Short mmCIF file of C-alpha atoms in Angstrom, two decimals:
data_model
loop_
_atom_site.label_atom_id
_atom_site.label_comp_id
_atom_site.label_asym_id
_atom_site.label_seq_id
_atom_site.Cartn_x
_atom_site.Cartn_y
_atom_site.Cartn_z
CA UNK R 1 116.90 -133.65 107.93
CA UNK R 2 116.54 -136.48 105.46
CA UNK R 3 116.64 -135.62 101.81
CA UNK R 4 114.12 -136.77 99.33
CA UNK R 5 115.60 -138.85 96.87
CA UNK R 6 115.29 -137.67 92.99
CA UNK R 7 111.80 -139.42 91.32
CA UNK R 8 113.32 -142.13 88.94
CA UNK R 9 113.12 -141.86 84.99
CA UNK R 10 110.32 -143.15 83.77
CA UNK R 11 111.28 -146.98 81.84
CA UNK R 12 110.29 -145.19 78.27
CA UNK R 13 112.10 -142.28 78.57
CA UNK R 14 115.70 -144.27 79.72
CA UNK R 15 114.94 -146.91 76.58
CA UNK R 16 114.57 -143.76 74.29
CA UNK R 17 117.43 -141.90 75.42
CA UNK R 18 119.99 -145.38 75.12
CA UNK R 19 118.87 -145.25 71.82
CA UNK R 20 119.33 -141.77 70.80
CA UNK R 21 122.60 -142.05 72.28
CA UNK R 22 123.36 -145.12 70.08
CA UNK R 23 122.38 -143.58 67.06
CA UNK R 24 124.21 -140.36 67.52
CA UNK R 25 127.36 -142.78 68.28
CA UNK R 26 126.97 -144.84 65.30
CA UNK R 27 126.66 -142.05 63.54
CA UNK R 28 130.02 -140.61 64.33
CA UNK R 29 129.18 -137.01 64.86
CA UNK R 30 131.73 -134.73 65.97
CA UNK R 31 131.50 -131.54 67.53
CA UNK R 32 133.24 -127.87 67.03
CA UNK R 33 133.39 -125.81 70.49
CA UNK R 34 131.18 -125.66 73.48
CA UNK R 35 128.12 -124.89 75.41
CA UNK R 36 128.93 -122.18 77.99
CA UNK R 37 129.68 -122.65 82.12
CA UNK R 38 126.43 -121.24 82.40
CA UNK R 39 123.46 -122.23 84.28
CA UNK R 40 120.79 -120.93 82.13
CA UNK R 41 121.05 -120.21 78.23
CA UNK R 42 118.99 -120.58 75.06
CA UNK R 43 120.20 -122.85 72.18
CA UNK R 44 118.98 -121.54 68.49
CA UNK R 45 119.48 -124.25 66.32
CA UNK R 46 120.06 -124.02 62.66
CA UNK R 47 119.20 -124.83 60.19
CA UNK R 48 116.24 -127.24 60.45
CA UNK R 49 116.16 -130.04 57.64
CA UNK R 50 116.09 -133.19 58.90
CA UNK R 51 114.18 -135.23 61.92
CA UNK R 52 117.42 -136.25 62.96
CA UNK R 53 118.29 -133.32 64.11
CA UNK R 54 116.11 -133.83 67.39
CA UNK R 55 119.11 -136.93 68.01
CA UNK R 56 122.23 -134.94 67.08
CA UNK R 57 120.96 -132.05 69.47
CA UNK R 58 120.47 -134.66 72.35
CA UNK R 59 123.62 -136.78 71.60
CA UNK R 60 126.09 -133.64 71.38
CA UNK R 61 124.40 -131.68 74.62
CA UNK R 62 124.60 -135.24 76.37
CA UNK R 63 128.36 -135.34 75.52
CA UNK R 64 128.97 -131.40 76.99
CA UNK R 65 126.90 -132.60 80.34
CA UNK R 66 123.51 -131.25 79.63
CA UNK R 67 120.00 -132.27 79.61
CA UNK R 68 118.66 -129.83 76.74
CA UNK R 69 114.74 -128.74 77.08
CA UNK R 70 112.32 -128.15 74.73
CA UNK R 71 108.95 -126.77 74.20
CA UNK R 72 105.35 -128.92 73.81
CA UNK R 73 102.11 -128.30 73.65
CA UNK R 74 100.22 -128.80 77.13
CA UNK R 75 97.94 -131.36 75.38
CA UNK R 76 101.30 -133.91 75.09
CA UNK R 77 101.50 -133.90 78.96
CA UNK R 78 98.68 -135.53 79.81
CA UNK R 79 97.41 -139.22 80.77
CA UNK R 80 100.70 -141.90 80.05
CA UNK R 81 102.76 -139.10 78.16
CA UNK R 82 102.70 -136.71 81.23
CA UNK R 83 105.94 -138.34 83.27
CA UNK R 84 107.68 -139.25 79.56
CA UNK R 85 107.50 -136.00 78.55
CA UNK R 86 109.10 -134.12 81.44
CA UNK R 87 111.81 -137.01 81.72
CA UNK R 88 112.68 -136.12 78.07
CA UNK R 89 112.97 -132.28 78.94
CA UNK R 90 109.93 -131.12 77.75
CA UNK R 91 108.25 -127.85 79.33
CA UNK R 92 104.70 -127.72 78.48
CA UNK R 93 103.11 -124.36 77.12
CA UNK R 94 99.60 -123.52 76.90
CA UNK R 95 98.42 -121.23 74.24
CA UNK R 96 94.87 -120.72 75.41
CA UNK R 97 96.16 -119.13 78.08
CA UNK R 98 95.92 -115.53 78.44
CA UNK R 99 99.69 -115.05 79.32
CA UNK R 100 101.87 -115.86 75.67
CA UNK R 101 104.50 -118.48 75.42
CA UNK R 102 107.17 -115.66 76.01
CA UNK R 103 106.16 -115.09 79.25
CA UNK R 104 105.06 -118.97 80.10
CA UNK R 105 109.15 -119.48 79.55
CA UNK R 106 110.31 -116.81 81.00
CA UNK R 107 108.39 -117.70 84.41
CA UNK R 108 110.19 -121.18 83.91
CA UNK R 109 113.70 -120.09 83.62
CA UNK R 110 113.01 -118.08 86.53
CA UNK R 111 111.84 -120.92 89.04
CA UNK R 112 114.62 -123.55 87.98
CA UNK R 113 118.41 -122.75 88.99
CA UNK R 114 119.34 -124.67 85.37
CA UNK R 115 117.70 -124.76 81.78
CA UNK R 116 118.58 -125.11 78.67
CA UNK R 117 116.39 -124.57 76.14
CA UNK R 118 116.58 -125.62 72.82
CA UNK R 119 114.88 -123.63 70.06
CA UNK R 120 114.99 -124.39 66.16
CA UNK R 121 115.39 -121.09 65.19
CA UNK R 122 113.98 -121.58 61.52
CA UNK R 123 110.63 -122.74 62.59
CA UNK R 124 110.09 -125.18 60.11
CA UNK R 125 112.24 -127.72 58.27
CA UNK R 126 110.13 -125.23 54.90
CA UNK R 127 111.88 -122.00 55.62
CA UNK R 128 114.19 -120.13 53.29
CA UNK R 129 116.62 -119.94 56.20
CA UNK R 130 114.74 -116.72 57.81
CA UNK R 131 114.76 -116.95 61.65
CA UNK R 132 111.64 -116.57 63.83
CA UNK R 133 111.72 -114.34 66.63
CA UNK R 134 110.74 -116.62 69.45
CA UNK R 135 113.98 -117.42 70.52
CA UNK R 136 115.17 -114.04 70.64
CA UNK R 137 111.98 -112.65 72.76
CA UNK R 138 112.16 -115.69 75.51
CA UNK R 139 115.81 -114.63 76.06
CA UNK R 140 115.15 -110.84 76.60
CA UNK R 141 112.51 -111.55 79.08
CA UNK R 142 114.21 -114.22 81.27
CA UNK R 143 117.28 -112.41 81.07
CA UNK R 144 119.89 -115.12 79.72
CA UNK R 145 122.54 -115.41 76.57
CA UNK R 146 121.59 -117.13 73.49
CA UNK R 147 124.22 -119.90 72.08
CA UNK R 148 124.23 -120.23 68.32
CA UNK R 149 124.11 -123.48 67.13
CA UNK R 150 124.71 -125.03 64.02
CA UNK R 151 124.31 -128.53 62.02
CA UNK R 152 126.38 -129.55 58.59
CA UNK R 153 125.28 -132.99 57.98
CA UNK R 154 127.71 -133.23 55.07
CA UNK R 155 131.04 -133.00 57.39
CA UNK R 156 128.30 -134.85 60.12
CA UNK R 157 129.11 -132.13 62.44
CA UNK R 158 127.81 -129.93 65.61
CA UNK R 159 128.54 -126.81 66.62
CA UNK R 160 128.13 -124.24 69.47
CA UNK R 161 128.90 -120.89 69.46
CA UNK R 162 129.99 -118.26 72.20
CA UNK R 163 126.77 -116.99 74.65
CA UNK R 164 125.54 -113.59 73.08
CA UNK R 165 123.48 -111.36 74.95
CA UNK R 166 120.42 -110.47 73.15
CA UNK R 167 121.17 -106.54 71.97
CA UNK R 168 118.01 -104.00 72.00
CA UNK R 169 116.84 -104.96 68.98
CA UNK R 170 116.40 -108.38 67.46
CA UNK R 171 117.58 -107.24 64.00
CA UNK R 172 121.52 -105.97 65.84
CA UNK R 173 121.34 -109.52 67.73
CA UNK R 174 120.36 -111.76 64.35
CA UNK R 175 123.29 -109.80 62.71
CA UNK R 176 125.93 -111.05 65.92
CA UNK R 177 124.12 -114.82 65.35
CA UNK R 178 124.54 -114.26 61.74
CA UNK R 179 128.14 -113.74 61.33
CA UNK R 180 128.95 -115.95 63.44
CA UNK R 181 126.80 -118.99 61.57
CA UNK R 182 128.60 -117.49 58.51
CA UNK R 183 132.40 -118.05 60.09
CA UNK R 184 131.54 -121.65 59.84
CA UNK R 185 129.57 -121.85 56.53
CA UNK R 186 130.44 -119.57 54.58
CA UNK R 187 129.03 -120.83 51.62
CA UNK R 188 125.57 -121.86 53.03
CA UNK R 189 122.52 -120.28 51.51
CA UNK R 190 120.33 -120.48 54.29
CA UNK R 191 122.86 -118.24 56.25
CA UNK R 192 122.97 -115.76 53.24
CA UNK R 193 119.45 -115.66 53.55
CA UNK R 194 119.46 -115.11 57.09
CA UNK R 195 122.67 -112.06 57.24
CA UNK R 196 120.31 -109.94 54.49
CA UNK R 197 117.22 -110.45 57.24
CA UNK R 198 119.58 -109.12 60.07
CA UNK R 199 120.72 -106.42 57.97
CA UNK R 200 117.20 -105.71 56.67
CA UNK R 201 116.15 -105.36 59.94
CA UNK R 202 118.97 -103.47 61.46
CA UNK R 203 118.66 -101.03 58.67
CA UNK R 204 114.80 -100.35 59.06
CA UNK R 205 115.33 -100.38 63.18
CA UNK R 206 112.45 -102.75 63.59
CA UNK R 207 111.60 -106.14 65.33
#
């Protein structure tokens, strides 16, 4: 029985992707260890302080063979963006919707045999360096590891961490994410900032 052959990229999304490729070249980025031989995992990036860091995550998860996805609002996949969106990895969520975005994900891990889903843990390029939750809820409820990622634009370098199992509580899981974004900047006050949350949290037992 004849396969069906793959739909083709759409013309925008190839164009973009050259480029964002080009630029993360140029730029000479380098990255420190690797995403895991896993099918599905979620990324949670830190920290979040630049618009470039949208091309770093794409060039250095291009480099370690993998097409990243992200999250949208439904409204971007609509009319000419629809195709363009999904070619760039983008998985549309609807918040009117009576099911949350937690479970909208988690039903999407759970039909694909790959994903991986990148998250900027911060939530805002704003933030002190405390860590939404987001990340570590979609992970509990699709059942998958989260890798710890991390950005020093100084050294121009990208790194992954090991896969860590979200723990029962997201306070004992921050802590794991914590020390390990610590290891490799030590010195980094957004990472200060985020160890005392984990250690707030572990200490009142809380979410």
């Amino acid at each position: 029985m004849p396969t069906q052959s793959p739909r083709k990229r759409t013309i925008a999304s190839r164009i973009v992707r050259r480029i964002i490729m080009a630029l993360y070249r140029w730029k000479g980025w380098k990255i420190d260890g690797h995403l895991p031989d896993l099918p599905k995992f979620v990324i949670a990036g830190a920290p979040h302080t630049s618009n470039w860091d949208f091309v770093f995550f794409i060039g250095a998860t291009a480099e370690e063979g993998i097409e990243p996805n992200f999250m949208g609002k439904h409204t971007l996949f609509k009319g000419i963006m629809r195709r363009f969106m999904f070619d760039m990895g983008g998985i549309p969520i609807d918040r009117t919707k009576r099911a949350n975005y937690v479970d909208q994900v988690a039903e999407v891990f759970a039909k694909r045999d790959k994903l991986a889903l990148v998250i900027a843990a911060e939530g805002s390029r704003t933030t002190d360096g405390s860590w939404k939750s987001g990340f570590y809820h979609i992970a509990r409820a699709a059942n998958v590891p989260i890798v710890p990622a991390w950005v020093c634009n100084e050294r121009m370098v990208l790194g992954f961490g090991p896969p860590i199992w979200p723990k029962g509580s997201l306070g004992e899981t921050l802590l794991e994410i914590a020390h390990f974004m610590r290891s490799k900047l030590p010195d980094y006050e957004r990472f200060k900032v985020l160890e005392a949350q984990a250690e707030r949290l572990v200490r009142e037992g809380g979410e």
